[in-house]
């Protein structure tokens, strides 16, 4: 959704997930002086990590970074150093090198250690690879080149008869049920509630509808992995990134569904009732701190196929339009989504961000900082900054939503949101509900006595007679004179 309205300067009160009534307003508090800028969690975390990394934080060669990761393990495979560098390297390395190339470098180090008869180094290398497999196993499941290189590494280890090493770098367990379970974890829906439901969802109160939309949104959001964000950075788009594509499709589907729910009603009064209901849904979404679905719902209500419905809007109370205005200000792109960022930063506990805004931030950061410094060293600060921004989003997936979903209703909502209409089809429905007004939007409409949208010759002559001067002479005999 684009800019929805003009943003206000006043900062908003923090939202803490309170359950106010349907007429609750987004309140603004005034201030006489600007608030001091507070560092974000990502900035604080990055500073702490830079301190812990010491000299490496200023930049290091790729070989030095790999060696430091390997030396993080002791002879028993335990981490003897802070694992932050490991996390950053294994999650963000594809910014500078592919996973297969990284493993190839590690394999070359293993070969060198064999030639130098350094079994301790060989063991630490295997501990490092085991950590990679254990913590980021999905890379080995999804990256064919990495899988192929891993097979070469396994063959190398087997050829040298190190059974312990072979066991450490075993990847067969990746496809086991216990490993795959992490990928399919979902929040649970309540299967005990059985009841009849309607595809029009008339039976649902705004609170229940907002909770089920939030259930679907969170289920989609938590599927996005660290690797998905990294793929997005590397490719600069969501193409061939199924989890992000599904998340975006859900947001667009909700926005379109809101439009169709309004346009499905035959009279202006009924359409206004649906419009008002979705304003209340938006309020509940804001209280749930689900900003992504809130953006989708407000985007649907502000779509031109709905905003053009003048007869419908005439039945919408002033206080509802006021709430809509406040919502559009909250979500406005003005000053780089300043109002949203302030409100989002003040929210605690469960919250769902506007994914598009944060993806834009990632791309901006990625393009603003070079991969390498002037001396050819890897820009570790860039890796840290990107890692911390992504990690903030991933950590939100661990926060359970404060809601209970009905399985049957979730299924029906999913089916409804999967229905696709083109923009032309939606506008066709909009114009069918309220056709264009072809009447002349000028003073002449006052002289359209039969209200047919046209000025007849007789009506025109009456207009001319009302003026004290002649501005047109009718050629009644068609003589051309």
Tab-separated table of C-alpha atoms in Angstrom:
chain	number	residue	atom	x	y	z
A	1	UNK	CA	0.000	0.000	0.000
A	2	UNK	CA	1.246	3.466	-0.823
A	3	UNK	CA	0.881	6.635	1.177
A	4	UNK	CA	-2.465	6.462	2.941
A	5	UNK	CA	-2.622	9.898	4.448
A	6	UNK	CA	-0.710	12.852	5.781
A	7	UNK	CA	1.251	11.937	8.901
A	8	UNK	CA	1.069	13.945	12.087
A	9	UNK	CA	4.078	15.181	13.980
A	10	UNK	CA	2.920	14.090	17.442
A	11	UNK	CA	4.368	10.800	18.704
A	12	UNK	CA	1.867	8.096	19.572
A	13	UNK	CA	1.291	6.344	22.841
A	14	UNK	CA	2.806	2.873	23.100
A	15	UNK	CA	0.503	-0.001	22.256
A	16	UNK	CA	0.568	-2.840	24.744
A	17	UNK	CA	-2.028	-5.153	23.301
A	18	UNK	CA	-4.882	-3.779	25.441
A	19	UNK	CA	-8.390	-4.814	24.516
A	20	UNK	CA	-10.290	-1.548	24.218
A	21	UNK	CA	-13.797	-1.304	22.835
A	22	UNK	CA	-14.609	-1.016	19.108
A	23	UNK	CA	-14.690	2.786	19.302
A	24	UNK	CA	-11.216	3.044	20.797
A	25	UNK	CA	-9.088	5.681	19.127
A	26	UNK	CA	-5.439	5.836	18.216
A	27	UNK	CA	-4.380	8.534	20.634
A	28	UNK	CA	-1.590	11.044	20.131
A	29	UNK	CA	0.233	12.863	22.861
A	30	UNK	CA	1.660	16.307	22.337
A	31	UNK	CA	5.130	17.361	23.288
A	32	UNK	CA	6.901	20.692	23.435
A	33	UNK	CA	10.309	19.344	22.458
A	34	UNK	CA	11.488	16.462	20.301
A	35	UNK	CA	12.210	13.208	22.068
A	36	UNK	CA	15.844	12.064	22.095
A	37	UNK	CA	16.585	9.363	19.569
A	38	UNK	CA	16.777	5.964	21.240
A	39	UNK	CA	19.068	3.276	19.796
A	40	UNK	CA	17.246	0.267	18.417
A	41	UNK	CA	17.694	-3.230	19.783
A	42	UNK	CA	19.642	-4.116	16.642
A	43	UNK	CA	22.040	-1.203	17.208
A	44	UNK	CA	22.575	-2.125	20.857
A	45	UNK	CA	23.156	-5.764	19.972
A	46	UNK	CA	25.561	-4.838	17.199
A	47	UNK	CA	27.632	-2.672	19.533
A	48	UNK	CA	27.903	-5.482	22.065
A	49	UNK	CA	28.874	-7.974	19.379
A	50	UNK	CA	31.527	-5.649	17.974
A	51	UNK	CA	33.053	-5.331	21.434
A	52	UNK	CA	33.087	-9.125	21.853
A	53	UNK	CA	34.712	-9.640	18.449
A	54	UNK	CA	37.605	-7.340	19.259
A	55	UNK	CA	39.947	-6.617	16.355
A	56	UNK	CA	37.869	-8.740	13.939
A	57	UNK	CA	35.053	-6.193	14.122
A	58	UNK	CA	37.234	-3.700	12.228
A	59	UNK	CA	37.500	-6.071	9.293
A	60	UNK	CA	39.292	-9.336	8.610
A	61	UNK	CA	40.236	-11.583	5.730
A	62	UNK	CA	37.831	-14.395	4.928
A	63	UNK	CA	40.509	-16.949	5.861
A	64	UNK	CA	40.977	-15.310	9.259
A	65	UNK	CA	37.232	-15.351	9.886
A	66	UNK	CA	36.978	-19.043	8.977
A	67	UNK	CA	39.978	-19.887	11.153
A	68	UNK	CA	38.499	-17.967	14.078
A	69	UNK	CA	35.261	-19.919	13.721
A	70	UNK	CA	37.123	-23.246	13.713
A	71	UNK	CA	39.156	-22.245	16.761
A	72	UNK	CA	35.915	-21.540	18.635
A	73	UNK	CA	35.773	-25.261	19.519
A	74	UNK	CA	37.917	-27.090	22.035
A	75	UNK	CA	39.229	-30.664	21.722
A	76	UNK	CA	35.920	-32.051	23.005
A	77	UNK	CA	33.770	-30.086	20.579
A	78	UNK	CA	32.554	-27.539	23.108
A	79	UNK	CA	32.451	-23.852	22.319
A	80	UNK	CA	35.364	-22.213	24.078
A	81	UNK	CA	34.529	-18.763	22.673
A	82	UNK	CA	31.402	-16.723	22.219
A	83	UNK	CA	29.388	-18.217	19.357
A	84	UNK	CA	28.371	-14.821	17.917
A	85	UNK	CA	30.979	-14.926	15.160
A	86	UNK	CA	29.822	-18.433	14.260
A	87	UNK	CA	26.226	-17.261	14.038
A	88	UNK	CA	27.098	-14.254	11.899
A	89	UNK	CA	29.396	-16.167	9.558
A	90	UNK	CA	27.093	-19.119	9.021
A	91	UNK	CA	24.018	-16.978	8.466
A	92	UNK	CA	25.486	-14.088	6.482
A	93	UNK	CA	28.418	-15.600	4.546
A	94	UNK	CA	26.482	-15.725	1.277
A	95	UNK	CA	26.750	-11.945	1.099
A	96	UNK	CA	30.397	-12.478	0.155
A	97	UNK	CA	30.715	-16.170	-0.797
A	98	UNK	CA	28.397	-19.067	-1.632
A	99	UNK	CA	27.830	-21.850	0.903
A	100	UNK	CA	29.464	-24.383	-1.419
A	101	UNK	CA	32.549	-22.171	-1.776
A	102	UNK	CA	32.765	-21.714	1.985
A	103	UNK	CA	32.614	-25.464	2.549
A	104	UNK	CA	35.221	-25.942	-0.183
A	105	UNK	CA	37.593	-23.641	1.734
A	106	UNK	CA	36.934	-25.633	4.901
A	107	UNK	CA	37.599	-28.870	3.027
A	108	UNK	CA	40.920	-27.481	1.758
A	109	UNK	CA	41.877	-26.663	5.352
A	110	UNK	CA	41.066	-30.247	6.291
A	111	UNK	CA	43.352	-31.492	3.496
A	112	UNK	CA	46.149	-29.214	4.682
A	113	UNK	CA	45.744	-30.464	8.237
A	114	UNK	CA	45.971	-34.065	7.006
A	115	UNK	CA	49.171	-33.300	5.105
A	116	UNK	CA	50.657	-31.604	8.168
A	117	UNK	CA	49.539	-34.513	10.384
A	118	UNK	CA	47.453	-32.247	12.615
A	119	UNK	CA	44.602	-34.465	13.874
A	120	UNK	CA	43.519	-31.845	16.402
A	121	UNK	CA	42.872	-29.294	13.654
A	122	UNK	CA	41.021	-31.919	11.603
A	123	UNK	CA	38.780	-32.664	14.567
A	124	UNK	CA	38.004	-28.974	15.178
A	125	UNK	CA	37.141	-28.553	11.507
A	126	UNK	CA	34.645	-31.409	11.808
A	127	UNK	CA	33.204	-29.867	14.971
A	128	UNK	CA	32.714	-26.640	13.020
A	129	UNK	CA	30.950	-28.456	10.160
A	130	UNK	CA	28.812	-30.395	12.654
A	131	UNK	CA	27.720	-27.085	14.199
A	132	UNK	CA	26.874	-25.781	10.736
A	133	UNK	CA	24.798	-28.866	9.955
A	134	UNK	CA	23.040	-28.872	13.323
A	135	UNK	CA	22.151	-25.174	13.513
A	136	UNK	CA	21.581	-24.448	9.815
A	137	UNK	CA	20.545	-27.822	8.449
A	138	UNK	CA	17.979	-26.276	6.109
A	139	UNK	CA	20.864	-24.897	4.002
A	140	UNK	CA	21.988	-28.441	3.309
A	141	UNK	CA	18.417	-29.446	2.519
A	142	UNK	CA	17.753	-26.609	0.055
A	143	UNK	CA	21.148	-25.878	-1.550
A	144	UNK	CA	22.071	-28.509	-4.151
A	145	UNK	CA	25.605	-27.156	-4.641
A	146	UNK	CA	26.258	-27.249	-0.916
A	147	UNK	CA	24.934	-30.805	-0.732
A	148	UNK	CA	27.213	-31.866	-3.570
A	149	UNK	CA	30.275	-30.293	-1.939
A	150	UNK	CA	29.369	-31.922	1.362
A	151	UNK	CA	29.345	-35.314	-0.344
A	152	UNK	CA	32.874	-34.608	-1.602
A	153	UNK	CA	33.944	-33.688	1.917
A	154	UNK	CA	32.408	-36.867	3.314
A	155	UNK	CA	34.235	-38.959	0.695
A	156	UNK	CA	37.504	-37.254	1.645
A	157	UNK	CA	36.998	-38.011	5.336
A	158	UNK	CA	36.002	-41.621	4.647
A	159	UNK	CA	39.054	-42.142	2.445
A	160	UNK	CA	41.259	-41.293	5.418
A	161	UNK	CA	39.503	-43.746	7.701
A	162	UNK	CA	38.444	-41.336	10.429
A	163	UNK	CA	35.219	-42.910	11.665
A	164	UNK	CA	34.691	-40.284	14.356
A	165	UNK	CA	35.031	-37.519	11.789
A	166	UNK	CA	32.593	-39.283	9.467
A	167	UNK	CA	30.020	-39.409	12.227
A	168	UNK	CA	30.422	-35.702	12.999
A	169	UNK	CA	29.711	-34.583	9.437
A	170	UNK	CA	26.904	-37.066	8.786
A	171	UNK	CA	23.932	-35.393	7.086
A	172	UNK	CA	21.560	-38.364	6.791
A	173	UNK	CA	19.727	-37.238	9.921
A	174	UNK	CA	18.615	-34.041	8.166
A	175	UNK	CA	15.721	-35.885	6.563
A	176	UNK	CA	14.664	-37.575	9.801
A	177	UNK	CA	11.411	-36.627	11.481
A	178	UNK	CA	13.036	-34.943	14.480
A	179	UNK	CA	15.036	-32.596	12.299
A	180	UNK	CA	12.212	-31.781	9.917
A	181	UNK	CA	9.822	-31.025	12.737
A	182	UNK	CA	11.402	-27.596	13.239
A	183	UNK	CA	10.405	-26.571	9.733
A	184	UNK	CA	6.763	-27.557	10.201
A	185	UNK	CA	6.109	-26.158	13.674
A	186	UNK	CA	2.882	-24.218	13.704
A	187	UNK	CA	0.767	-22.527	16.290
A	188	UNK	CA	-2.065	-24.798	17.308
A	189	UNK	CA	-5.657	-24.184	16.339
A	190	UNK	CA	-8.545	-25.160	18.564
A	191	UNK	CA	-10.247	-28.238	17.097
A	192	UNK	CA	-12.793	-28.606	19.893
A	193	UNK	CA	-15.020	-25.781	18.706
A	194	UNK	CA	-17.453	-27.073	16.093
A	195	UNK	CA	-20.049	-24.807	14.528
A	196	UNK	CA	-21.525	-23.700	11.238
A	197	UNK	CA	-19.790	-20.837	9.514
A	198	UNK	CA	-20.654	-18.616	6.568
A	199	UNK	CA	-18.353	-17.582	3.740
A	200	UNK	CA	-19.620	-14.032	4.245
A	201	UNK	CA	-18.445	-14.161	7.883
A	202	UNK	CA	-21.485	-12.202	9.088
A	203	UNK	CA	-21.532	-14.249	12.272
A	204	UNK	CA	-18.071	-13.100	13.371
A	205	UNK	CA	-17.449	-10.199	15.687
A	206	UNK	CA	-14.527	-7.922	14.726
A	207	UNK	CA	-12.397	-9.297	17.567
A	208	UNK	CA	-12.787	-12.911	16.446
A	209	UNK	CA	-12.202	-12.065	12.797
A	210	UNK	CA	-9.064	-10.069	13.617
A	211	UNK	CA	-7.729	-12.937	15.742
A	212	UNK	CA	-8.169	-15.477	12.941
A	213	UNK	CA	-6.560	-13.154	10.412
A	214	UNK	CA	-3.687	-12.736	12.857
A	215	UNK	CA	-3.438	-16.511	13.194
A	216	UNK	CA	-3.014	-16.854	9.420
A	217	UNK	CA	-0.589	-13.934	9.266
A	218	UNK	CA	1.620	-15.265	12.041
A	219	UNK	CA	1.621	-18.763	10.562
A	220	UNK	CA	2.877	-17.293	7.293
A	221	UNK	CA	5.355	-14.930	8.973
A	222	UNK	CA	7.029	-17.584	11.102
A	223	UNK	CA	7.754	-19.724	8.041
A	224	UNK	CA	10.256	-17.120	6.823
A	225	UNK	CA	13.681	-18.351	7.849
A	226	UNK	CA	17.051	-16.653	8.219
A	227	UNK	CA	18.004	-18.194	4.878
A	228	UNK	CA	14.955	-16.635	3.217
A	229	UNK	CA	16.012	-13.167	4.334
A	230	UNK	CA	19.534	-13.843	3.125
A	231	UNK	CA	18.229	-15.056	-0.238
A	232	UNK	CA	16.235	-11.859	-0.500
A	233	UNK	CA	19.365	-9.786	0.076
A	234	UNK	CA	21.432	-11.736	-2.429
A	235	UNK	CA	18.731	-11.692	-5.136
A	236	UNK	CA	17.217	-8.279	-4.241
A	237	UNK	CA	13.736	-9.706	-4.828
A	238	UNK	CA	11.301	-12.329	-3.547
A	239	UNK	CA	11.348	-14.295	-6.791
A	240	UNK	CA	12.102	-17.968	-6.176
A	241	UNK	CA	11.595	-17.328	-2.457
A	242	UNK	CA	8.375	-19.299	-1.807
A	243	UNK	CA	7.863	-18.398	1.852
A	244	UNK	CA	8.138	-14.662	1.196
A	245	UNK	CA	5.980	-14.955	-1.906
A	246	UNK	CA	3.286	-16.676	0.180
A	247	UNK	CA	3.487	-13.968	2.825
A	248	UNK	CA	3.081	-11.213	0.242
A	249	UNK	CA	0.270	-13.128	-1.474
A	250	UNK	CA	-1.564	-13.423	1.849
A	251	UNK	CA	-1.292	-9.683	2.467
A	252	UNK	CA	-2.549	-8.891	-1.042
A	253	UNK	CA	-5.278	-11.503	-0.685
A	254	UNK	CA	-6.560	-9.950	2.547
A	255	UNK	CA	-6.590	-6.484	0.979
A	256	UNK	CA	-8.534	-7.756	-2.026
A	257	UNK	CA	-10.886	-9.811	0.146
A	258	UNK	CA	-11.794	-6.703	2.164
A	259	UNK	CA	-12.726	-4.919	-1.052
A	260	UNK	CA	-14.856	-7.838	-2.211
A	261	UNK	CA	-16.624	-8.134	1.155
A	262	UNK	CA	-17.710	-4.497	0.855
A	263	UNK	CA	-18.636	-4.753	-2.825
A	264	UNK	CA	-20.582	-7.996	-2.307
A	265	UNK	CA	-23.437	-6.088	-0.651
A	266	UNK	CA	-26.180	-4.774	-2.952
A	267	UNK	CA	-27.139	-1.521	-1.187
A	268	UNK	CA	-25.111	1.462	0.048
A	269	UNK	CA	-26.369	0.947	3.602
A	270	UNK	CA	-25.234	-2.689	3.683
A	271	UNK	CA	-21.882	-1.832	2.112
A	272	UNK	CA	-21.382	0.856	4.738
A	273	UNK	CA	-22.084	-1.687	7.482
A	274	UNK	CA	-19.332	-3.961	6.138
A	275	UNK	CA	-16.998	-0.978	5.824
A	276	UNK	CA	-17.656	-0.033	9.455
A	277	UNK	CA	-17.100	-3.615	10.562
A	278	UNK	CA	-13.674	-3.714	8.938
A	279	UNK	CA	-12.735	-0.444	10.645
A	280	UNK	CA	-13.453	-2.228	13.920
A	281	UNK	CA	-11.403	-5.195	12.694
A	282	UNK	CA	-8.547	-2.781	11.996
A	283	UNK	CA	-8.798	-1.431	15.545
A	284	UNK	CA	-8.540	-4.954	16.941
A	285	UNK	CA	-5.578	-5.719	14.692
A	286	UNK	CA	-3.851	-2.635	16.056
A	287	UNK	CA	-4.528	-3.806	19.604
A	288	UNK	CA	-3.087	-7.209	18.694
A	289	UNK	CA	-0.041	-5.337	17.324
A	290	UNK	CA	-0.457	-7.054	13.960
A	291	UNK	CA	0.726	-4.244	11.737
A	292	UNK	CA	1.091	-6.299	8.549
A	293	UNK	CA	-2.564	-7.345	8.404
A	294	UNK	CA	-3.575	-3.876	9.577
A	295	UNK	CA	-1.807	-2.480	6.519
A	296	UNK	CA	-3.661	-4.968	4.294
A	297	UNK	CA	-7.101	-4.135	5.719
A	298	UNK	CA	-6.636	-0.367	5.605
A	299	UNK	CA	-5.167	-0.704	2.117
A	300	UNK	CA	-8.324	-2.523	1.026
A	301	UNK	CA	-10.641	0.080	2.565
A	302	UNK	CA	-8.659	2.940	0.974
A	303	UNK	CA	-8.530	1.308	-2.458
A	304	UNK	CA	-10.060	3.484	-5.154
A	305	UNK	CA	-12.654	0.778	-5.948
A	306	UNK	CA	-14.062	1.473	-2.462
A	307	UNK	CA	-13.263	5.159	-1.963
A	308	UNK	CA	-15.185	6.061	-5.126
A	309	UNK	CA	-18.438	4.728	-3.618
A	310	UNK	CA	-19.947	8.098	-2.648
A	311	UNK	CA	-23.384	6.712	-1.829
A	312	UNK	CA	-21.813	4.128	0.448
A	313	UNK	CA	-19.593	6.680	2.187
A	314	UNK	CA	-22.625	8.859	2.897
A	315	UNK	CA	-23.808	6.137	5.314
A	316	UNK	CA	-20.477	5.960	7.176
A	317	UNK	CA	-20.527	7.975	10.443
A	318	UNK	CA	-18.052	10.771	11.002
A	319	UNK	CA	-16.373	8.999	13.928
A	320	UNK	CA	-15.622	5.985	11.708
A	321	UNK	CA	-14.010	8.210	9.083
A	322	UNK	CA	-12.010	9.814	11.876
A	323	UNK	CA	-10.653	6.409	12.931
A	324	UNK	CA	-9.825	5.624	9.305
A	325	UNK	CA	-7.898	8.884	9.079
A	326	UNK	CA	-5.934	8.027	12.212
A	327	UNK	CA	-5.140	4.582	10.854
A	328	UNK	CA	-3.930	5.972	7.545
A	329	UNK	CA	-1.714	8.430	9.396
A	330	UNK	CA	-0.243	5.597	11.456
A	331	UNK	CA	0.594	3.612	8.309
A	332	UNK	CA	1.580	6.530	6.103
A	333	UNK	CA	4.838	6.236	4.196
A	334	UNK	CA	5.510	9.915	4.967
A	335	UNK	CA	9.003	10.476	6.405
A	336	UNK	CA	9.892	6.851	5.756
A	337	UNK	CA	6.974	5.434	7.796
A	338	UNK	CA	7.946	7.529	10.801
A	339	UNK	CA	4.609	7.102	12.638
A	340	UNK	CA	4.614	3.342	12.147
A	341	UNK	CA	8.233	2.975	13.219
A	342	UNK	CA	7.573	4.914	16.413
A	343	UNK	CA	4.486	2.876	17.276
A	344	UNK	CA	6.166	-0.421	16.374
A	345	UNK	CA	9.251	0.398	18.440
A	346	UNK	CA	7.110	1.106	21.499
A	347	UNK	CA	5.207	-2.176	21.266
A	348	UNK	CA	6.291	-5.035	23.501
A	349	UNK	CA	5.683	-8.797	23.502
A	350	UNK	CA	3.860	-10.307	20.501
A	351	UNK	CA	3.839	-8.178	17.360
A	352	UNK	CA	3.875	-8.676	13.602
A	353	UNK	CA	5.792	-6.027	11.621
A	354	UNK	CA	4.968	-4.597	8.206
A	355	UNK	CA	7.261	-6.951	6.335
A	356	UNK	CA	7.696	-4.728	3.284
A	357	UNK	CA	9.035	-1.819	5.363
A	358	UNK	CA	11.669	-3.973	7.053
A	359	UNK	CA	12.691	-5.664	3.819
A	360	UNK	CA	13.223	-2.202	2.360
A	361	UNK	CA	15.444	-1.379	5.347
A	362	UNK	CA	17.502	-4.511	4.734
A	363	UNK	CA	18.063	-3.647	1.088
A	364	UNK	CA	18.992	-0.049	1.976
A	365	UNK	CA	21.535	-1.244	4.517
A	366	UNK	CA	22.871	-3.885	2.144
A	367	UNK	CA	23.441	-1.360	-0.641
A	368	UNK	CA	24.770	1.418	1.586
A	369	UNK	CA	27.712	-0.545	2.987
A	370	UNK	CA	30.479	-2.183	0.905
A	371	UNK	CA	31.210	-5.905	1.207
A	372	UNK	CA	34.934	-5.258	1.506
A	373	UNK	CA	37.023	-2.488	3.011
A	374	UNK	CA	39.814	-0.612	1.219
A	375	UNK	CA	42.444	-3.101	2.363
A	376	UNK	CA	40.483	-6.019	0.914
A	377	UNK	CA	39.217	-7.222	4.294
A	378	UNK	CA	35.641	-8.397	4.776
A	379	UNK	CA	33.422	-5.630	6.155
A	380	UNK	CA	32.449	-7.405	9.348
A	381	UNK	CA	30.356	-4.438	10.514
A	382	UNK	CA	28.095	-4.896	7.490
A	383	UNK	CA	27.626	-8.584	8.264
A	384	UNK	CA	26.846	-7.720	11.888
A	385	UNK	CA	24.357	-5.003	10.961
A	386	UNK	CA	22.469	-7.229	8.518
A	387	UNK	CA	22.546	-10.146	10.934
A	388	UNK	CA	21.069	-8.104	13.786
A	389	UNK	CA	18.263	-6.653	11.640
A	390	UNK	CA	17.292	-10.109	10.399
A	391	UNK	CA	17.669	-11.636	13.844
A	392	UNK	CA	15.171	-9.131	15.273
A	393	UNK	CA	12.568	-10.359	12.778
A	394	UNK	CA	13.348	-14.037	13.346
A	395	UNK	CA	13.120	-13.688	17.121
A	396	UNK	CA	9.558	-12.399	16.788
A	397	UNK	CA	8.597	-15.865	15.557
A	398	UNK	CA	9.237	-17.304	19.011
A	399	UNK	CA	6.586	-15.106	20.647
A	400	UNK	CA	3.279	-16.998	20.850
A	401	UNK	CA	0.239	-14.968	19.739
A	402	UNK	CA	-2.397	-14.180	22.420
A	403	UNK	CA	-5.279	-15.880	20.620
A	404	UNK	CA	-7.145	-19.126	20.102
A	405	UNK	CA	-8.181	-20.090	16.549
A	406	UNK	CA	-11.033	-22.299	15.323
A	407	UNK	CA	-9.789	-24.878	12.821
A	408	UNK	CA	-12.906	-24.847	10.633
A	409	UNK	CA	-12.953	-21.082	10.453
A	410	UNK	CA	-9.247	-20.968	9.628
A	411	UNK	CA	-9.900	-23.364	6.751
A	412	UNK	CA	-12.769	-21.267	5.381
A	413	UNK	CA	-10.798	-18.061	5.675
A	414	UNK	CA	-7.892	-19.654	3.841
A	415	UNK	CA	-10.202	-20.691	0.992
A	416	UNK	CA	-11.750	-17.228	0.801
A	417	UNK	CA	-8.388	-15.479	0.680
A	418	UNK	CA	-7.200	-17.771	-2.102
A	419	UNK	CA	-9.892	-16.490	-4.466
A	420	UNK	CA	-8.252	-14.211	-7.010
A	421	UNK	CA	-9.828	-11.334	-8.914
A	422	UNK	CA	-8.148	-9.009	-11.366
A	423	UNK	CA	-8.186	-5.257	-10.825
A	424	UNK	CA	-10.523	-4.927	-13.813
A	425	UNK	CA	-12.972	-7.396	-12.292
A	426	UNK	CA	-13.007	-5.537	-8.982
A	427	UNK	CA	-13.579	-2.201	-10.704
A	428	UNK	CA	-16.314	-3.743	-12.828
A	429	UNK	CA	-18.080	-4.821	-9.632
A	430	UNK	CA	-17.526	-1.379	-8.097
A	431	UNK	CA	-19.091	0.397	-11.088
A	432	UNK	CA	-21.938	-2.094	-11.117
A	433	UNK	CA	-22.735	-1.136	-7.520
A	434	UNK	CA	-22.442	2.598	-8.090
A	435	UNK	CA	-22.221	3.610	-11.778
A	436	UNK	CA	-20.294	6.654	-12.894
A	437	UNK	CA	-22.180	9.927	-12.648
A	438	UNK	CA	-22.139	11.328	-16.194
A	439	UNK	CA	-24.059	14.463	-15.326
A	440	UNK	CA	-22.269	17.706	-16.121
A	441	UNK	CA	-20.393	18.874	-13.007
A	442	UNK	CA	-21.052	22.584	-13.784
A	443	UNK	CA	-23.692	25.224	-13.444
A	444	UNK	CA	-25.497	23.734	-16.426
A	445	UNK	CA	-26.739	20.795	-14.316
A	446	UNK	CA	-29.114	23.259	-12.646
A	447	UNK	CA	-30.804	23.679	-16.017
A	448	UNK	CA	-31.068	19.969	-16.762
A	449	UNK	CA	-34.778	20.061	-15.985
A	450	UNK	CA	-35.514	16.420	-16.794
A	451	UNK	CA	-32.310	15.267	-15.032
A	452	UNK	CA	-31.278	13.076	-17.948
A	453	UNK	CA	-27.648	14.192	-17.798
A	454	UNK	CA	-27.910	16.251	-21.014
A	455	UNK	CA	-28.919	19.798	-21.932
A	456	UNK	CA	-31.578	19.801	-24.657
A	457	UNK	CA	-32.006	22.668	-27.165
A	458	UNK	CA	-35.069	23.910	-25.317
A	459	UNK	CA	-33.215	23.874	-22.004
A	460	UNK	CA	-30.251	25.649	-23.584
A	461	UNK	CA	-32.443	28.421	-24.934
A	462	UNK	CA	-33.808	28.971	-21.435
A	463	UNK	CA	-30.253	29.253	-20.156
A	464	UNK	CA	-29.402	31.817	-22.869
A	465	UNK	CA	-32.544	33.848	-22.132
A	466	UNK	CA	-31.548	34.203	-18.494
A	467	UNK	CA	-28.407	36.169	-19.367
A	468	UNK	CA	-28.539	39.939	-20.138
A	469	UNK	CA	-26.426	39.478	-23.256
A	470	UNK	CA	-26.454	37.072	-26.143
A	471	UNK	CA	-23.484	34.655	-26.083
A	472	UNK	CA	-24.790	32.456	-28.865
A	473	UNK	CA	-27.103	32.856	-31.830
A	474	UNK	CA	-28.959	29.723	-32.822
A	475	UNK	CA	-28.988	29.032	-36.576
A	476	UNK	CA	-32.533	27.708	-36.554
A	477	UNK	CA	-33.010	27.640	-40.335
A	478	UNK	CA	-29.647	25.896	-40.873
A	479	UNK	CA	-28.659	28.497	-43.466
A	480	UNK	CA	-25.189	28.796	-42.081
A	481	UNK	CA	-25.706	32.480	-41.330
